[in-house]
Amino acid sequence: MELTDTALAALLAREPVARLATLNREGRPHLVPVVFAPSAQHIYSPIDGKPKRGATLARIRNLDANPAAALLIDHYDHDWRALWWLRLDVHAECVQRSNVPAAEFAAAIAALTNKYPQYAATAVLRDDATLIRMRIVKQVAWSATDG
């Protein structure tokens, strides 16, 4: 099943969390929960500013080596007729204000702040913010009702 552009846009605007899957150098999957927001032709996810044991985050290392990734958004319900999932195969890269057009970066920050008002009170999306920019390559969706 493939979602229409309108249905996909509504789902991306509505759903609060996804799982980002990348591959490490040995080809093993690495999954992390992420927040995200669509803006223009991309989906953006921030890299937060909390200390991470001093090392570069695995998802950043993985994307630097291989930009192929997947974003999984799903819904579980005790009523299994309400189950669904959407997997977006994406081309992902880390971007900062200094390496993308200013208008694109500002729109991405605005989309994230509008979707997650908590960002207005944190330093995560300030001047030196790092975002994962994802371009959808393929989508695969399933729902119990469409079987």
mmCIF file of N, CA and C in Angstrom:
data_model
loop_
_atom_site.group_PDB
_atom_site.id
_atom_site.type_symbol
_atom_site.label_atom_id
_atom_site.label_comp_id
_atom_site.label_asym_id
_atom_site.label_seq_id
_atom_site.Cartn_x
_atom_site.Cartn_y
_atom_site.Cartn_z
ATOM 1 N N MET A 1 0.847 -1.175 0.000
ATOM 2 C CA MET A 1 0.000 0.000 0.000
ATOM 3 C C MET A 1 0.893 1.239 0.000
ATOM 4 N N GLU A 2 0.540 2.221 -0.807
ATOM 5 C CA GLU A 2 1.271 3.486 -0.823
ATOM 6 C C GLU A 2 0.301 4.605 -0.481
ATOM 7 N N LEU A 3 0.726 5.484 0.411
ATOM 8 C CA LEU A 3 -0.118 6.598 0.823
ATOM 9 C C LEU A 3 -0.106 7.689 -0.239
ATOM 10 N N THR A 4 -1.203 8.396 -0.359
ATOM 11 C CA THR A 4 -1.237 9.566 -1.232
ATOM 12 C C THR A 4 -0.371 10.652 -0.602
ATOM 13 N N ASP A 5 -0.002 11.641 -1.381
ATOM 14 C CA ASP A 5 0.791 12.751 -0.846
ATOM 15 C C ASP A 5 0.062 13.438 0.307
ATOM 16 N N THR A 6 -1.244 13.605 0.163
ATOM 17 C CA THR A 6 -2.036 14.262 1.208
ATOM 18 C C THR A 6 -2.062 13.430 2.487
ATOM 19 N N ALA A 7 -2.287 12.127 2.357
ATOM 20 C CA ALA A 7 -2.312 11.247 3.532
ATOM 21 C C ALA A 7 -0.942 11.182 4.199
ATOM 22 N N LEU A 8 0.113 11.125 3.390
ATOM 23 C CA LEU A 8 1.469 11.091 3.936
ATOM 24 C C LEU A 8 1.769 12.377 4.697
ATOM 25 N N ALA A 9 1.428 13.517 4.116
ATOM 26 C CA ALA A 9 1.674 14.804 4.778
ATOM 27 C C ALA A 9 0.919 14.886 6.104
ATOM 28 N N ALA A 10 -0.322 14.432 6.125
ATOM 29 C CA ALA A 10 -1.115 14.468 7.358
ATOM 30 C C ALA A 10 -0.504 13.567 8.427
ATOM 31 N N LEU A 11 -0.072 12.387 8.034
ATOM 32 C CA LEU A 11 0.528 11.453 8.982
ATOM 33 C C LEU A 11 1.835 12.018 9.545
ATOM 34 N N LEU A 12 2.677 12.582 8.684
ATOM 35 C CA LEU A 12 3.949 13.144 9.148
ATOM 36 C C LEU A 12 3.731 14.336 10.073
ATOM 37 N N ALA A 13 2.682 15.097 9.830
ATOM 38 C CA ALA A 13 2.384 16.243 10.692
ATOM 39 C C ALA A 13 1.811 15.801 12.034
ATOM 40 N N ARG A 14 1.088 14.690 12.042
ATOM 41 C CA ARG A 14 0.363 14.250 13.234
ATOM 42 C C ARG A 14 1.189 13.383 14.182
ATOM 43 N N GLU A 15 1.935 12.446 13.646
ATOM 44 C CA GLU A 15 2.616 11.459 14.493
ATOM 45 C C GLU A 15 3.820 12.081 15.202
ATOM 46 N N PRO A 16 3.970 11.847 16.508
ATOM 47 C CA PRO A 16 5.011 12.524 17.271
ATOM 48 C C PRO A 16 6.390 11.874 17.258
ATOM 49 N N VAL A 17 6.461 10.572 17.005
ATOM 50 C CA VAL A 17 7.754 9.895 17.128
ATOM 51 C C VAL A 17 7.881 8.819 16.056
ATOM 52 N N ALA A 18 9.126 8.572 15.670
ATOM 53 C CA ALA A 18 9.431 7.520 14.697
ATOM 54 C C ALA A 18 10.692 6.819 15.169
ATOM 55 N N ARG A 19 11.069 5.777 14.455
ATOM 56 C CA ARG A 19 12.342 5.102 14.711
ATOM 57 C C ARG A 19 13.195 5.265 13.474
ATOM 58 N N LEU A 20 14.418 5.729 13.680
ATOM 59 C CA LEU A 20 15.368 5.909 12.586
ATOM 60 C C LEU A 20 16.322 4.725 12.581
ATOM 61 N N ALA A 21 16.397 4.051 11.446
ATOM 62 C CA ALA A 21 17.298 2.905 11.297
ATOM 63 C C ALA A 21 18.433 3.279 10.360
ATOM 64 N N THR A 22 19.655 3.061 10.830
ATOM 65 C CA THR A 22 20.849 3.238 10.011
ATOM 66 C C THR A 22 21.644 1.937 10.083
ATOM 67 N N LEU A 23 22.657 1.833 9.240
ATOM 68 C CA LEU A 23 23.525 0.651 9.254
ATOM 69 C C LEU A 23 24.924 1.062 9.673
ATOM 70 N N ASN A 24 25.525 0.278 10.576
ATOM 71 C CA ASN A 24 26.908 0.577 10.936
ATOM 72 C C ASN A 24 27.853 -0.008 9.884
ATOM 73 N N ARG A 25 29.143 0.188 10.066
ATOM 74 C CA ARG A 25 30.128 -0.249 9.060
ATOM 75 C C ARG A 25 30.128 -1.761 8.846
ATOM 76 N N GLU A 26 29.679 -2.504 9.841
ATOM 77 C CA GLU A 26 29.608 -3.967 9.716
ATOM 78 C C GLU A 26 28.277 -4.419 9.117
ATOM 79 N N GLY A 27 27.407 -3.468 8.790
ATOM 80 C CA GLY A 27 26.114 -3.796 8.208
ATOM 81 C C GLY A 27 25.041 -4.144 9.217
ATOM 82 N N ARG A 28 25.314 -3.894 10.499
ATOM 83 C CA ARG A 28 24.326 -4.173 11.535
ATOM 84 C C ARG A 28 23.390 -2.972 11.699
ATOM 85 N N PRO A 29 22.099 -3.226 11.890
ATOM 86 C CA PRO A 29 21.162 -2.113 12.055
ATOM 87 C C PRO A 29 21.333 -1.422 13.403
ATOM 88 N N HIS A 30 21.104 -0.131 13.390
ATOM 89 C CA HIS A 30 21.123 0.687 14.596
ATOM 90 C C HIS A 30 19.828 1.500 14.564
ATOM 91 N N LEU A 31 18.970 1.321 15.573
ATOM 92 C CA LEU A 31 17.687 2.014 15.617
ATOM 93 C C LEU A 31 17.606 2.908 16.833
ATOM 94 N N VAL A 32 17.056 4.108 16.619
ATOM 95 C CA VAL A 32 16.829 5.040 17.718
ATOM 96 C C VAL A 32 15.486 5.734 17.505
ATOM 97 N N PRO A 33 14.790 6.042 18.597
ATOM 98 C CA PRO A 33 13.573 6.836 18.454
ATOM 99 C C PRO A 33 13.955 8.285 18.160
ATOM 100 N N VAL A 34 13.184 8.929 17.296
ATOM 101 C CA VAL A 34 13.463 10.318 16.931
ATOM 102 C C VAL A 34 12.157 11.095 16.830
ATOM 103 N N VAL A 35 12.273 12.395 17.028
ATOM 104 C CA VAL A 35 11.192 13.305 16.660
ATOM 105 C C VAL A 35 11.529 13.827 15.276
ATOM 106 N N PHE A 36 10.531 14.337 14.579
ATOM 107 C CA PHE A 36 10.751 14.728 13.185
ATOM 108 C C PHE A 36 9.658 15.688 12.750
ATOM 109 N N ALA A 37 9.936 16.411 11.691
ATOM 110 C CA ALA A 37 8.920 17.280 11.093
ATOM 111 C C ALA A 37 9.198 17.393 9.603
ATOM 112 N N PRO A 38 8.136 17.373 8.801
ATOM 113 C CA PRO A 38 8.315 17.587 7.368
ATOM 114 C C PRO A 38 8.425 19.078 7.072
ATOM 115 N N SER A 39 9.222 19.401 6.071
ATOM 116 C CA SER A 39 9.331 20.776 5.589
ATOM 117 C C SER A 39 9.735 20.712 4.129
ATOM 118 N N ALA A 40 8.909 21.260 3.272
ATOM 119 C CA ALA A 40 9.124 21.219 1.818
ATOM 120 C C ALA A 40 9.283 19.769 1.374
ATOM 121 N N GLN A 41 10.387 19.445 0.732
ATOM 122 C CA GLN A 41 10.581 18.106 0.171
ATOM 123 C C GLN A 41 11.362 17.171 1.087
ATOM 124 N N HIS A 42 11.577 17.569 2.330
ATOM 125 C CA HIS A 42 12.395 16.772 3.242
ATOM 126 C C HIS A 42 11.684 16.541 4.567
ATOM 127 N N ILE A 43 12.247 15.640 5.331
ATOM 128 C CA ILE A 43 11.854 15.414 6.719
ATOM 129 C C ILE A 43 13.101 15.713 7.544
ATOM 130 N N TYR A 44 12.921 16.436 8.644
ATOM 131 C CA TYR A 44 14.060 16.818 9.479
ATOM 132 C C TYR A 44 13.909 16.243 10.879
ATOM 133 N N SER A 45 15.035 15.830 11.435
ATOM 134 C CA SER A 45 15.082 15.352 12.809
ATOM 135 C C SER A 45 16.288 16.007 13.475
ATOM 136 N N PRO A 46 16.104 16.622 14.637
ATOM 137 C CA PRO A 46 17.230 17.290 15.288
ATOM 138 C C PRO A 46 18.130 16.315 16.034
ATOM 139 N N ILE A 47 19.380 16.672 16.088
ATOM 140 C CA ILE A 47 20.336 15.995 16.968
ATOM 141 C C ILE A 47 20.393 16.857 18.213
ATOM 142 N N ASP A 48 19.986 16.299 19.342
ATOM 143 C CA ASP A 48 19.915 17.144 20.527
ATOM 144 C C ASP A 48 21.296 17.438 21.089
ATOM 145 N N GLY A 49 21.350 18.415 21.968
ATOM 146 C CA GLY A 49 22.617 18.901 22.484
ATOM 147 C C GLY A 49 23.070 18.271 23.781
ATOM 148 N N LYS A 50 22.356 17.251 24.260
ATOM 149 C CA LYS A 50 22.765 16.632 25.523
ATOM 150 C C LYS A 50 24.061 15.847 25.325
ATOM 151 N N PRO A 51 24.953 15.845 26.302
ATOM 152 C CA PRO A 51 26.202 15.085 26.177
ATOM 153 C C PRO A 51 25.936 13.596 25.982
ATOM 154 N N LYS A 52 26.709 12.976 25.114
ATOM 155 C CA LYS A 52 26.545 11.554 24.805
ATOM 156 C C LYS A 52 27.866 10.813 25.027
ATOM 157 N N ARG A 53 28.390 10.858 26.217
ATOM 158 C CA ARG A 53 29.639 10.164 26.552
ATOM 159 C C ARG A 53 30.816 10.629 25.689
ATOM 160 N N GLY A 54 30.729 11.815 25.124
ATOM 161 C CA GLY A 54 31.862 12.397 24.421
ATOM 162 C C GLY A 54 32.114 11.902 23.018
ATOM 163 N N ALA A 55 31.456 10.869 22.563
ATOM 164 C CA ALA A 55 31.705 10.321 21.228
ATOM 165 C C ALA A 55 30.650 10.824 20.249
ATOM 166 N N THR A 56 30.991 10.768 18.972
ATOM 167 C CA THR A 56 30.023 11.089 17.938
ATOM 168 C C THR A 56 28.905 10.052 17.984
ATOM 169 N N LEU A 57 27.682 10.520 17.870
ATOM 170 C CA LEU A 57 26.541 9.600 17.901
ATOM 171 C C LEU A 57 26.643 8.574 16.786
ATOM 172 N N ALA A 58 26.243 7.342 17.084
ATOM 173 C CA ALA A 58 26.314 6.258 16.097
ATOM 174 C C ALA A 58 25.521 6.597 14.846
ATOM 175 N N ARG A 59 24.352 7.217 15.007
ATOM 176 C CA ARG A 59 23.554 7.521 13.808
ATOM 177 C C ARG A 59 24.276 8.497 12.891
ATOM 178 N N ILE A 60 25.042 9.419 13.458
ATOM 179 C CA ILE A 60 25.803 10.363 12.631
ATOM 180 C C ILE A 60 26.949 9.641 11.937
ATOM 181 N N ARG A 61 27.692 8.830 12.678
ATOM 182 C CA ARG A 61 28.771 8.041 12.059
ATOM 183 C C ARG A 61 28.217 7.166 10.946
ATOM 184 N N ASN A 62 27.107 6.511 11.217
ATOM 185 C CA ASN A 62 26.518 5.614 10.225
ATOM 186 C C ASN A 62 26.088 6.367 8.975
ATOM 187 N N LEU A 63 25.445 7.517 9.140
ATOM 188 C CA LEU A 63 24.991 8.286 7.977
ATOM 189 C C LEU A 63 26.155 8.876 7.202
ATOM 190 N N ASP A 64 27.233 9.240 7.895
ATOM 191 C CA ASP A 64 28.424 9.730 7.190
ATOM 192 C C ASP A 64 28.986 8.649 6.277
ATOM 193 N N ALA A 65 28.913 7.401 6.715
ATOM 194 C CA ALA A 65 29.449 6.288 5.926
ATOM 195 C C ALA A 65 28.454 5.769 4.891
ATOM 196 N N ASN A 66 27.157 5.863 5.200
ATOM 197 C CA ASN A 66 26.129 5.306 4.320
ATOM 198 C C ASN A 66 24.834 6.089 4.530
ATOM 199 N N PRO A 67 24.445 6.921 3.578
ATOM 200 C CA PRO A 67 23.256 7.760 3.760
ATOM 201 C C PRO A 67 21.922 7.026 3.608
ATOM 202 N N ALA A 68 21.956 5.737 3.274
ATOM 203 C CA ALA A 68 20.710 4.972 3.173
ATOM 204 C C ALA A 68 20.198 4.677 4.581
ATOM 205 N N ALA A 69 18.948 5.019 4.830
ATOM 206 C CA ALA A 69 18.360 4.825 6.155
ATOM 207 C C ALA A 69 16.867 4.558 5.984
ATOM 208 N N ALA A 70 16.211 4.292 7.094
ATOM 209 C CA ALA A 70 14.760 4.097 7.069
ATOM 210 C C ALA A 70 14.149 4.775 8.283
ATOM 211 N N LEU A 71 12.976 5.327 8.076
ATOM 212 C CA LEU A 71 12.209 5.948 9.146
ATOM 213 C C LEU A 71 10.923 5.138 9.287
ATOM 214 N N LEU A 72 10.691 4.580 10.474
ATOM 215 C CA LEU A 72 9.506 3.759 10.722
ATOM 216 C C LEU A 72 8.573 4.491 11.668
ATOM 217 N N ILE A 73 7.336 4.660 11.229
ATOM 218 C CA ILE A 73 6.289 5.260 12.045
ATOM 219 C C ILE A 73 5.205 4.196 12.167
ATOM 220 N N ASP A 74 4.750 3.947 13.396
ATOM 221 C CA ASP A 74 3.777 2.876 13.552
ATOM 222 C C ASP A 74 2.771 3.195 14.639
ATOM 223 N N HIS A 75 1.703 2.411 14.634
ATOM 224 C CA HIS A 75 0.662 2.568 15.647
ATOM 225 C C HIS A 75 0.250 1.192 16.143
ATOM 226 N N TYR A 76 0.291 1.029 17.455
ATOM 227 C CA TYR A 76 -0.187 -0.202 18.085
ATOM 228 C C TYR A 76 -1.481 0.110 18.830
ATOM 229 N N ASP A 77 -2.380 -0.844 18.829
ATOM 230 C CA ASP A 77 -3.632 -0.721 19.557
ATOM 231 C C ASP A 77 -4.032 -2.118 20.020
ATOM 232 N N HIS A 78 -4.702 -2.184 21.160
ATOM 233 C CA HIS A 78 -5.193 -3.487 21.623
ATOM 234 C C HIS A 78 -6.220 -4.059 20.654
ATOM 235 N N ASP A 79 -6.882 -3.185 19.941
ATOM 236 C CA ASP A 79 -7.765 -3.614 18.856
ATOM 237 C C ASP A 79 -6.890 -3.761 17.617
ATOM 238 N N TRP A 80 -6.548 -4.963 17.276
ATOM 239 C CA TRP A 80 -5.592 -5.194 16.199
ATOM 240 C C TRP A 80 -6.094 -4.733 14.842
ATOM 241 N N ARG A 81 -7.366 -4.442 14.738
ATOM 242 C CA ARG A 81 -7.867 -3.884 13.479
ATOM 243 C C ARG A 81 -7.365 -2.462 13.259
ATOM 244 N N ALA A 82 -6.836 -1.835 14.303
ATOM 245 C CA ALA A 82 -6.344 -0.459 14.212
ATOM 246 C C ALA A 82 -4.832 -0.383 13.985
ATOM 247 N N LEU A 83 -4.167 -1.522 13.849
ATOM 248 C CA LEU A 83 -2.712 -1.524 13.663
ATOM 249 C C LEU A 83 -2.339 -0.980 12.289
ATOM 250 N N TRP A 84 -1.218 -0.254 12.246
ATOM 251 C CA TRP A 84 -0.654 0.183 10.967
ATOM 252 C C TRP A 84 0.810 0.547 11.154
ATOM 253 N N TRP A 85 1.539 0.566 10.056
ATOM 254 C CA TRP A 85 2.914 1.069 10.057
ATOM 255 C C TRP A 85 3.243 1.655 8.695
ATOM 256 N N LEU A 86 4.219 2.546 8.706
ATOM 257 C CA LEU A 86 4.730 3.177 7.492
ATOM 258 C C LEU A 86 6.243 3.175 7.583
ATOM 259 N N ARG A 87 6.887 2.602 6.576
ATOM 260 C CA ARG A 87 8.347 2.654 6.507
ATOM 261 C C ARG A 87 8.728 3.539 5.334
ATOM 262 N N LEU A 88 9.546 4.536 5.630
ATOM 263 C CA LEU A 88 10.072 5.413 4.598
ATOM 264 C C LEU A 88 11.545 5.097 4.414
ATOM 265 N N ASP A 89 11.913 4.596 3.250
ATOM 266 C CA ASP A 89 13.326 4.454 2.926
ATOM 267 C C ASP A 89 13.788 5.842 2.510
ATOM 268 N N VAL A 90 14.873 6.299 3.107
ATOM 269 C CA VAL A 90 15.302 7.684 2.906
ATOM 270 C C VAL A 90 16.789 7.768 2.585
ATOM 271 N N HIS A 91 17.143 8.863 1.958
ATOM 272 C CA HIS A 91 18.537 9.275 1.817
ATOM 273 C C HIS A 91 18.710 10.344 2.885
ATOM 274 N N ALA A 92 19.597 10.111 3.835
ATOM 275 C CA ALA A 92 19.716 11.005 4.987
ATOM 276 C C ALA A 92 21.123 11.565 5.099
ATOM 277 N N GLU A 93 21.186 12.802 5.549
ATOM 278 C CA GLU A 93 22.481 13.453 5.774
ATOM 279 C C GLU A 93 22.343 14.468 6.893
ATOM 280 N N CYS A 94 23.450 14.733 7.561
ATOM 281 C CA CYS A 94 23.464 15.741 8.612
ATOM 282 C C CYS A 94 23.719 17.103 7.989
ATOM 283 N N VAL A 95 22.933 18.086 8.404
ATOM 284 C CA VAL A 95 23.092 19.446 7.894
ATOM 285 C C VAL A 95 23.128 20.415 9.062
ATOM 286 N N GLN A 96 23.767 21.547 8.797
ATOM 287 C CA GLN A 96 23.812 22.642 9.759
ATOM 288 C C GLN A 96 23.509 23.935 9.014
ATOM 289 N N ARG A 97 23.287 24.979 9.764
ATOM 290 C CA ARG A 97 22.972 26.282 9.175
ATOM 291 C C ARG A 97 24.017 26.701 8.142
ATOM 292 N N SER A 98 25.261 26.316 8.360
ATOM 293 C CA SER A 98 26.355 26.755 7.486
ATOM 294 C C SER A 98 26.411 26.025 6.148
ATOM 295 N N ASN A 99 25.718 24.878 5.993
ATOM 296 C CA ASN A 99 25.872 24.140 4.734
ATOM 297 C C ASN A 99 24.572 23.890 3.971
ATOM 298 N N VAL A 100 23.516 24.630 4.321
ATOM 299 C CA VAL A 100 22.274 24.587 3.536
ATOM 300 C C VAL A 100 21.773 26.019 3.364
ATOM 301 N N PRO A 101 20.933 26.254 2.374
ATOM 302 C CA PRO A 101 20.385 27.605 2.212
ATOM 303 C C PRO A 101 19.686 28.080 3.490
ATOM 304 N N ALA A 102 19.870 29.349 3.811
ATOM 305 C CA ALA A 102 19.321 29.906 5.052
ATOM 306 C C ALA A 102 17.811 29.716 5.147
ATOM 307 N N ALA A 103 17.096 29.904 4.043
ATOM 308 C CA ALA A 103 15.634 29.765 4.069
ATOM 309 C C ALA A 103 15.223 28.321 4.363
ATOM 310 N N GLU A 104 15.944 27.361 3.805
ATOM 311 C CA GLU A 104 15.641 25.952 4.063
ATOM 312 C C GLU A 104 15.850 25.618 5.535
ATOM 313 N N PHE A 105 16.970 26.073 6.092
ATOM 314 C CA PHE A 105 17.271 25.774 7.491
ATOM 315 C C PHE A 105 16.237 26.421 8.409
ATOM 316 N N ALA A 106 15.897 27.677 8.128
ATOM 317 C CA ALA A 106 14.909 28.383 8.946
ATOM 318 C C ALA A 106 13.550 27.688 8.878
ATOM 319 N N ALA A 107 13.162 27.219 7.701
ATOM 320 C CA ALA A 107 11.880 26.517 7.554
ATOM 321 C C ALA A 107 11.889 25.203 8.332
ATOM 322 N N ALA A 108 13.011 24.497 8.317
ATOM 323 C CA ALA A 108 13.117 23.238 9.062
ATOM 324 C C ALA A 108 13.010 23.492 10.566
ATOM 325 N N ILE A 109 13.701 24.508 11.052
ATOM 326 C CA ILE A 109 13.643 24.853 12.480
ATOM 327 C C ILE A 109 12.218 25.255 12.861
ATOM 328 N N ALA A 110 11.570 26.042 12.009
ATOM 329 C CA ALA A 110 10.192 26.467 12.280
ATOM 330 C C ALA A 110 9.248 25.265 12.311
ATOM 331 N N ALA A 111 9.424 24.332 11.382
ATOM 332 C CA ALA A 111 8.567 23.141 11.350
ATOM 333 C C ALA A 111 8.731 22.322 12.630
ATOM 334 N N LEU A 112 9.971 22.152 13.075
ATOM 335 C CA LEU A 112 10.222 21.393 14.306
ATOM 336 C C LEU A 112 9.659 22.113 15.529
ATOM 337 N N THR A 113 9.838 23.425 15.592
ATOM 338 C CA THR A 113 9.344 24.204 16.732
ATOM 339 C C THR A 113 7.817 24.240 16.757
ATOM 340 N N ASN A 114 7.202 24.315 15.582
ATOM 341 C CA ASN A 114 5.732 24.305 15.529
ATOM 342 C C ASN A 114 5.167 22.957 15.962
ATOM 343 N N LYS A 115 5.815 21.884 15.564
ATOM 344 C CA LYS A 115 5.322 20.550 15.914
ATOM 345 C C LYS A 115 5.613 20.211 17.377
ATOM 346 N N TYR A 116 6.752 20.673 17.872
ATOM 347 C CA TYR A 116 7.181 20.373 19.243
ATOM 348 C C TYR A 116 7.440 21.691 19.974
ATOM 349 N N PRO A 117 6.432 22.300 20.579
ATOM 350 C CA PRO A 117 6.605 23.592 21.254
ATOM 351 C C PRO A 117 7.673 23.567 22.346
ATOM 352 N N GLN A 118 8.012 22.374 22.845
ATOM 353 C CA GLN A 118 9.050 22.260 23.877
ATOM 354 C C GLN A 118 10.376 22.851 23.395
ATOM 355 N N TYR A 119 10.613 22.840 22.089
ATOM 356 C CA TYR A 119 11.881 23.350 21.572
ATOM 357 C C TYR A 119 12.041 24.850 21.780
ATOM 358 N N ALA A 120 10.964 25.572 21.992
ATOM 359 C CA ALA A 120 11.065 27.013 22.232
ATOM 360 C C ALA A 120 11.822 27.304 23.526
ATOM 361 N N ALA A 121 11.813 26.354 24.453
ATOM 362 C CA ALA A 121 12.446 26.562 25.759
ATOM 363 C C ALA A 121 13.784 25.842 25.904
ATOM 364 N N THR A 122 14.302 25.260 24.823
ATOM 365 C CA THR A 122 15.584 24.555 24.910
ATOM 366 C C THR A 122 16.565 25.129 23.901
ATOM 367 N N ALA A 123 17.819 24.782 24.076
ATOM 368 C CA ALA A 123 18.866 25.290 23.189
ATOM 369 C C ALA A 123 19.146 24.369 22.003
ATOM 370 N N VAL A 124 18.405 23.284 21.871
ATOM 371 C CA VAL A 124 18.703 22.283 20.845
ATOM 372 C C VAL A 124 18.684 22.870 19.440
ATOM 373 N N LEU A 125 17.743 23.748 19.153
ATOM 374 C CA LEU A 125 17.593 24.266 17.792
ATOM 375 C C LEU A 125 18.185 25.658 17.605
ATOM 376 N N ARG A 126 19.174 26.001 18.374
ATOM 377 C CA ARG A 126 19.808 27.313 18.244
ATOM 378 C C ARG A 126 20.773 27.341 17.059
ATOM 379 N N ASP A 127 21.586 28.361 16.969
ATOM 380 C CA ASP A 127 22.430 28.621 15.795
ATOM 381 C C ASP A 127 23.274 27.443 15.332
ATOM 382 N N ASP A 128 23.839 26.679 16.258
ATOM 383 C CA ASP A 128 24.738 25.592 15.864
ATOM 384 C C ASP A 128 24.020 24.246 15.784
ATOM 385 N N ALA A 129 22.720 24.270 15.593
ATOM 386 C CA ALA A 129 21.935 23.032 15.547
ATOM 387 C C ALA A 129 22.387 22.129 14.405
ATOM 388 N N THR A 130 22.344 20.843 14.671
ATOM 389 C CA THR A 130 22.569 19.835 13.635
ATOM 390 C C THR A 130 21.256 19.101 13.424
ATOM 391 N N LEU A 131 20.880 18.969 12.163
ATOM 392 C CA LEU A 131 19.647 18.276 11.799
ATOM 393 C C LEU A 131 19.974 17.124 10.870
ATOM 394 N N ILE A 132 19.186 16.079 10.951
ATOM 395 C CA ILE A 132 19.244 15.027 9.941
ATOM 396 C C ILE A 132 18.183 15.383 8.907
ATOM 397 N N ARG A 133 18.622 15.565 7.676
ATOM 398 C CA ARG A 133 17.710 15.886 6.573
ATOM 399 C C ARG A 133 17.481 14.607 5.778
ATOM 400 N N MET A 134 16.213 14.243 5.621
ATOM 401 C CA MET A 134 15.868 12.989 4.943
ATOM 402 C C MET A 134 15.009 13.265 3.709
ATOM 403 N N ARG A 135 15.390 12.636 2.619
ATOM 404 C CA ARG A 135 14.611 12.688 1.379
ATOM 405 C C ARG A 135 14.024 11.302 1.154
ATOM 406 N N ILE A 136 12.722 11.242 0.982
ATOM 407 C CA ILE A 136 12.056 9.947 0.797
ATOM 408 C C ILE A 136 12.427 9.360 -0.558
ATOM 409 N N VAL A 137 12.886 8.116 -0.528
ATOM 410 C CA VAL A 137 13.219 7.369 -1.737
ATOM 411 C C VAL A 137 12.088 6.397 -2.073
ATOM 412 N N LYS A 138 11.504 5.815 -1.031
ATOM 413 C CA LYS A 138 10.454 4.811 -1.222
ATOM 414 C C LYS A 138 9.606 4.759 0.039
ATOM 415 N N GLN A 139 8.337 4.469 -0.125
ATOM 416 C CA GLN A 139 7.480 4.258 1.043
ATOM 417 C C GLN A 139 6.789 2.907 0.937
ATOM 418 N N VAL A 140 6.657 2.266 2.086
ATOM 419 C CA VAL A 140 5.925 1.009 2.187
ATOM 420 C C VAL A 140 5.023 1.146 3.408
ATOM 421 N N ALA A 141 3.739 0.901 3.218
ATOM 422 C CA ALA A 141 2.791 1.047 4.318
ATOM 423 C C ALA A 141 1.936 -0.205 4.428
ATOM 424 N N TRP A 142 1.453 -0.430 5.641
ATOM 425 C CA TRP A 142 0.547 -1.548 5.892
ATOM 426 C C TRP A 142 -0.444 -1.122 6.956
ATOM 427 N N SER A 143 -1.671 -1.560 6.816
ATOM 428 C CA SER A 143 -2.645 -1.391 7.890
ATOM 429 C C SER A 143 -3.516 -2.635 7.953
ATOM 430 N N ALA A 144 -3.980 -2.931 9.135
ATOM 431 C CA ALA A 144 -4.807 -4.121 9.318
ATOM 432 C C ALA A 144 -6.093 -4.042 8.505
ATOM 433 N N THR A 145 -6.596 -2.848 8.324
ATOM 434 C CA THR A 145 -7.849 -2.710 7.580
ATOM 435 C C THR A 145 -7.662 -2.840 6.076
ATOM 436 N N ASP A 146 -6.432 -2.608 5.599
ATOM 437 C CA ASP A 146 -6.163 -2.750 4.164
ATOM 438 C C ASP A 146 -5.501 -4.077 3.850
ATOM 439 N N GLY A 147 -5.202 -4.850 4.891
ATOM 440 C CA GLY A 147 -4.687 -6.186 4.871
ATOM 441 C C GLY A 147 -3.760 -6.566 3.840
#
